[in-house]
Each structure stands twice: as structure tokens, then as C-alpha cells.
Short mmCIF file of C-alpha atoms in Angstrom, two decimals:
data_model
loop_
_atom_site.label_atom_id
_atom_site.label_comp_id
_atom_site.label_asym_id
_atom_site.label_seq_id
_atom_site.Cartn_x
_atom_site.Cartn_y
_atom_site.Cartn_z
CA UNK A 207 47.16 58.88 96.67
CA UNK A 208 50.74 59.71 97.68
CA UNK A 209 51.79 56.11 96.98
CA UNK A 210 50.17 56.23 93.53
CA UNK A 211 51.92 59.49 92.66
CA UNK A 212 55.27 58.13 93.88
CA UNK A 213 54.92 54.92 91.88
CA UNK A 214 53.95 56.84 88.75
CA UNK A 215 56.98 59.10 89.15
CA UNK A 216 59.24 56.12 89.85
CA UNK A 217 57.99 54.25 86.77
CA UNK A 218 58.49 57.36 84.62
CA UNK A 219 62.26 57.34 85.26
CA UNK A 220 63.98 56.36 81.99
CA UNK A 221 66.94 54.60 83.63
CA UNK A 222 66.42 51.07 84.97
CA UNK A 223 66.21 51.48 88.77
CA UNK A 224 65.65 48.89 91.49
CA UNK A 225 65.23 49.35 95.23
CA UNK A 226 66.79 46.46 97.17
CA UNK A 227 66.09 45.23 100.68
CA UNK A 228 68.66 44.29 103.31
CA UNK A 229 69.03 40.86 101.66
CA UNK A 230 69.96 42.53 98.34
CA UNK A 231 66.85 41.21 96.59
CA UNK A 232 64.56 43.43 94.55
CA UNK A 233 61.91 45.14 96.62
CA UNK A 234 60.61 47.36 93.81
CA UNK A 235 61.79 48.03 90.27
CA UNK A 236 60.54 50.61 87.82
CA UNK A 237 59.15 49.75 84.39
CA UNK A 238 62.49 50.47 82.71
CA UNK A 239 64.14 47.95 85.06
CA UNK A 240 61.50 45.34 84.22
CA UNK A 241 62.14 45.83 80.48
CA UNK A 242 65.89 45.77 81.13
CA UNK A 243 65.64 42.51 83.10
CA UNK A 244 63.00 41.11 80.70
CA UNK A 245 60.82 40.22 83.67
CA UNK A 246 57.20 41.35 84.14
CA UNK A 247 56.96 44.24 86.58
CA UNK A 248 54.73 42.35 89.00
CA UNK A 249 57.26 39.47 89.20
CA UNK A 250 60.31 41.54 90.10
CA UNK A 251 59.86 41.51 93.86
CA UNK A 252 62.05 38.99 95.68
CA UNK A 253 64.32 38.33 92.70
CA UNK A 254 68.07 38.69 92.65
CA UNK A 255 69.28 41.86 90.90
CA UNK A 256 70.51 41.38 87.35
CA UNK A 257 74.10 41.67 86.06
CA UNK A 258 75.66 41.81 89.52
CA UNK A 259 76.02 39.10 92.14
CA UNK A 260 74.74 39.30 95.72
CA UNK A 261 78.30 38.80 96.95
CA UNK A 262 79.52 41.77 94.95
CA UNK A 263 76.70 43.93 96.32
CA UNK A 264 77.60 43.01 99.89
CA UNK A 265 81.15 44.24 99.28
CA UNK A 266 79.93 47.41 97.59
CA UNK A 267 77.54 48.11 100.46
CA UNK A 268 80.56 48.85 102.67
CA UNK A 269 81.21 51.99 100.60
CA UNK A 270 79.13 55.15 100.54
CA UNK A 271 78.52 54.76 96.83
CA UNK A 272 79.94 52.90 93.89
CA UNK A 273 79.76 52.94 90.08
CA UNK A 274 81.25 50.76 87.36
CA UNK A 275 80.86 49.97 83.67
CA UNK A 276 79.12 46.93 82.21
CA UNK A 277 78.09 45.68 78.77
CA UNK A 278 74.68 44.17 78.21
CA UNK A 279 73.29 42.94 74.89
CA UNK A 280 75.72 44.99 72.83
CA UNK A 281 75.19 48.25 74.73
CA UNK A 282 77.31 49.96 77.38
CA UNK A 283 75.98 51.00 80.79
CA UNK A 284 77.17 52.71 83.96
CA UNK A 285 75.90 50.89 87.03
CA UNK A 286 75.34 52.83 90.27
CA UNK A 287 74.86 51.27 93.69
CA UNK A 288 74.01 53.51 96.67
CA UNK A 289 72.94 53.03 100.24
CA UNK A 290 69.69 54.62 101.44
CA UNK A 291 70.52 56.59 104.60
CA UNK A 292 67.89 56.68 107.33
CA UNK A 293 65.40 54.53 105.38
CA UNK A 294 61.69 55.01 106.13
CA UNK A 295 60.75 51.54 104.89
CA UNK A 296 62.24 48.20 103.86
CA UNK A 297 64.38 49.69 101.13
CA UNK A 298 68.09 49.73 101.94
CA UNK A 299 69.89 50.15 98.61
CA UNK A 300 69.32 51.62 95.14
CA UNK A 301 70.70 49.94 92.01
CA UNK A 302 70.56 51.99 88.78
CA UNK A 303 71.79 51.46 85.22
CA UNK A 304 72.42 54.33 82.80
CA UNK A 305 72.86 53.70 79.06
CA UNK A 306 76.07 55.43 77.91
CA UNK A 307 76.38 53.79 74.50
CA UNK A 308 75.81 57.02 72.52
CA UNK A 309 78.03 59.03 74.87
CA UNK A 310 80.81 56.46 74.58
CA UNK A 311 80.53 56.34 70.78
CA UNK A 312 80.66 60.14 70.58
CA UNK A 313 83.66 60.26 72.93
CA UNK A 314 85.51 57.68 70.83
CA UNK A 315 84.81 59.71 67.67
CA UNK A 316 86.09 62.90 69.31
CA UNK A 317 89.24 61.14 70.54
CA UNK A 318 89.81 59.65 67.09
CA UNK A 319 89.50 63.10 65.49
CA UNK A 320 91.91 64.57 68.04
CA UNK A 321 94.44 61.81 67.34
CA UNK A 322 94.14 62.39 63.59
CA UNK A 323 94.62 66.14 64.12
CA UNK A 324 97.71 65.56 66.27
CA UNK A 325 99.07 63.10 63.72
CA UNK A 326 98.50 65.68 60.98
CA UNK A 327 100.46 68.31 62.92
CA UNK A 328 103.30 65.83 63.48
CA UNK A 329 103.37 64.74 59.82
CA UNK A 330 103.32 68.36 58.67
CA UNK A 331 106.20 69.32 60.97
CA UNK A 332 108.32 66.32 59.97
CA UNK A 333 107.59 66.87 56.28
CA UNK A 334 108.69 70.50 56.44
CA UNK A 335 111.87 69.57 58.31
CA UNK A 336 112.72 66.89 55.73
CA UNK A 337 111.82 69.08 52.77
CA UNK A 338 114.59 71.63 53.37
CA UNK A 339 117.62 69.26 53.31
CA UNK A 340 116.09 67.30 50.41
CA UNK A 341 115.86 70.55 48.42
CA UNK A 342 119.53 71.20 49.08
CA UNK A 343 120.57 67.68 48.09
CA UNK A 344 118.53 67.88 44.90
CA UNK A 345 119.96 71.28 43.94
CA UNK A 346 123.56 70.16 44.47
CA UNK A 347 122.92 66.93 42.58
CA UNK A 348 121.52 68.79 39.59
CA UNK A 349 124.53 71.16 39.59
CA UNK A 350 126.87 68.15 39.65
CA UNK A 351 125.00 66.61 36.72
CA UNK A 352 125.66 69.76 34.65
CA UNK A 353 129.32 70.08 35.67
CA UNK A 354 130.33 66.40 35.41
CA UNK A 355 131.97 65.07 32.29
CA UNK A 356 129.50 62.73 30.54
CA UNK A 357 132.19 60.05 30.57
CA UNK A 358 132.78 60.35 34.34
CA UNK A 359 132.26 57.11 36.31
CA UNK A 360 130.46 59.22 38.94
CA UNK A 361 127.64 60.07 36.53
CA UNK A 362 125.47 57.09 37.50
CA UNK A 363 125.96 57.76 41.22
CA UNK A 364 124.93 61.41 40.86
CA UNK A 365 121.92 60.38 38.78
CA UNK A 366 120.85 57.98 41.54
CA UNK A 367 121.21 60.77 44.12
CA UNK A 368 119.04 63.14 42.07
CA UNK A 369 116.45 60.44 41.41
CA UNK A 370 116.24 59.51 45.11
CA UNK A 371 116.00 63.16 46.18
CA UNK A 372 113.19 63.79 43.71
CA UNK A 373 111.35 60.73 44.99
CA UNK A 374 111.75 61.87 48.61
CA UNK A 375 110.47 65.34 47.72
CA UNK A 376 107.45 63.82 45.97
CA UNK A 377 106.69 61.70 49.04
CA UNK A 378 106.95 64.75 51.30
CA UNK A 379 104.60 66.70 49.04
CA UNK A 380 102.12 63.83 49.16
CA UNK A 381 102.34 63.76 52.98
CA UNK A 382 101.72 67.51 53.13
CA UNK A 383 98.75 67.23 50.79
CA UNK A 384 97.17 64.72 53.19
CA UNK A 385 97.29 67.08 56.19
CA UNK A 386 96.56 70.41 54.54
CA UNK A 387 93.02 71.63 54.93
CA UNK A 388 91.45 72.53 51.62
CA UNK A 389 88.00 73.62 50.60
CA UNK A 390 85.87 70.82 49.18
CA UNK A 391 85.99 70.79 45.43
CA UNK A 392 84.09 68.61 42.99
CA UNK A 393 85.92 67.96 39.74
CA UNK A 394 86.84 65.08 37.41
CA UNK A 395 89.39 62.83 39.06
CA UNK A 396 92.49 61.52 37.30
CA UNK A 397 92.76 58.02 38.73
CA UNK A 398 96.32 57.67 37.46
CA UNK A 399 97.47 60.58 39.66
CA UNK A 400 95.96 58.96 42.74
CA UNK A 401 97.57 55.63 41.95
CA UNK A 402 100.92 57.27 41.28
CA UNK A 403 100.80 59.08 44.64
CA UNK A 404 100.03 55.78 46.38
CA UNK A 405 102.87 54.03 44.55
CA UNK A 406 105.30 56.81 45.49
CA UNK A 407 104.45 56.27 49.16
CA UNK A 408 104.57 52.47 48.92
CA UNK A 409 107.61 52.19 46.65
CA UNK A 410 109.98 51.30 49.48
CA UNK A 411 107.69 48.60 50.86
CA UNK A 412 107.04 47.17 47.39
CA UNK A 413 110.77 46.95 46.69
CA UNK A 414 111.43 45.33 50.07
CA UNK A 415 108.80 42.66 49.56
#
């Protein structure tokens, strides 16, 4: 009765688990391990463990415990290999696999969001720092345009300065609009404005190419 209860509890474990003997072959695996290995439960005994070589297990057996990551059929697992201390039977080691695919995906999403947030802070800081001197350059350029004689040879140069400053300011405003948090709003979209913003950002690359 005790053996039946133990086996039922062992087979109810969701992680694939195998008990290995002193030759590192499977002595008993649970049902999850049989599905994982794609081997009928009654045929597991005496087989080599899956996904890890006997030689590797011998080296790992020298440690108190060991874990590592593996990929199997498109999913990610943590493998655990532990020694049974003071064994009461033939079992000497426990090999377990834990599916961490969802955890890993969630972690990657969180890290990606953190990176985007940090990038937004950096872009916002740089944009504000650039915005101040650009405003000064634009103001002085516009004053020069008013004070210069229309026939002055410097007119074209000042016009270029003003045009470039206005373009820089527009780019900075676009950068700030990308990082500012705004409440979601549903409204008709002017596609031309979106395209113009993209062209303002890409103007330098377009000219270069």
C-alpha cells in the first residue's frame, strides 16, 4: 500500500523526474518523464537518461548538486541533478527537468520594457539639452534675417542657419513626442503628418544615401 501511494504521488509530479542507479541508468521515471522522453513508462527502466550523457553525469555526481539550461523541441528547461544521500534502495541520483519557457518569455518582455523605458529617459534628457541651444540659434538667426540688408551676401547663409535650426527643433519635438506618456485617444489620423514626422527624422540618412 505504501509503495502504491508513493508511486501515485511520484507520477503526479508535473516535472519530468527520473531516479537513476549507480550506473546512471533510469531506475524509475514518472509519467511526465515518460512523456518527455517519448518512451512508454514500463520501458524506462535500464535506459540511459535523455538529453545528458552518462559521462557528463559522472562529472556532475562529484558535486553536491548541479543545474543547467537546455532546449528541447523548441522549449526551454532547467535541468537539476542531485545525489541521494543515505539511500534506502538502489536509487542514487535524481534527474529533473523544469519547463521555464513561459518564465523566460516573461523575463525577456520585462527586460525589453525596462530597456525601452531607460532609452526613453535618455532620449528625453538629450532632447531637452539640445532644445535649449537650438532655440537660441533659431532666435538669433531670425533677428539677423530682419536686420540684414536684403542685398547682403550673408542672406543665404543666415537663411540656411534658420532652416537647419528649425529642422533640428522639429526633430527634437518628434523625439520628445515618442517618449512622452499620453492618454490613449482615438481620432482620425492625418497620414501626411505621420509621414512628415518620419521624413524629418530620416532626412539626414536620405540625403546621405
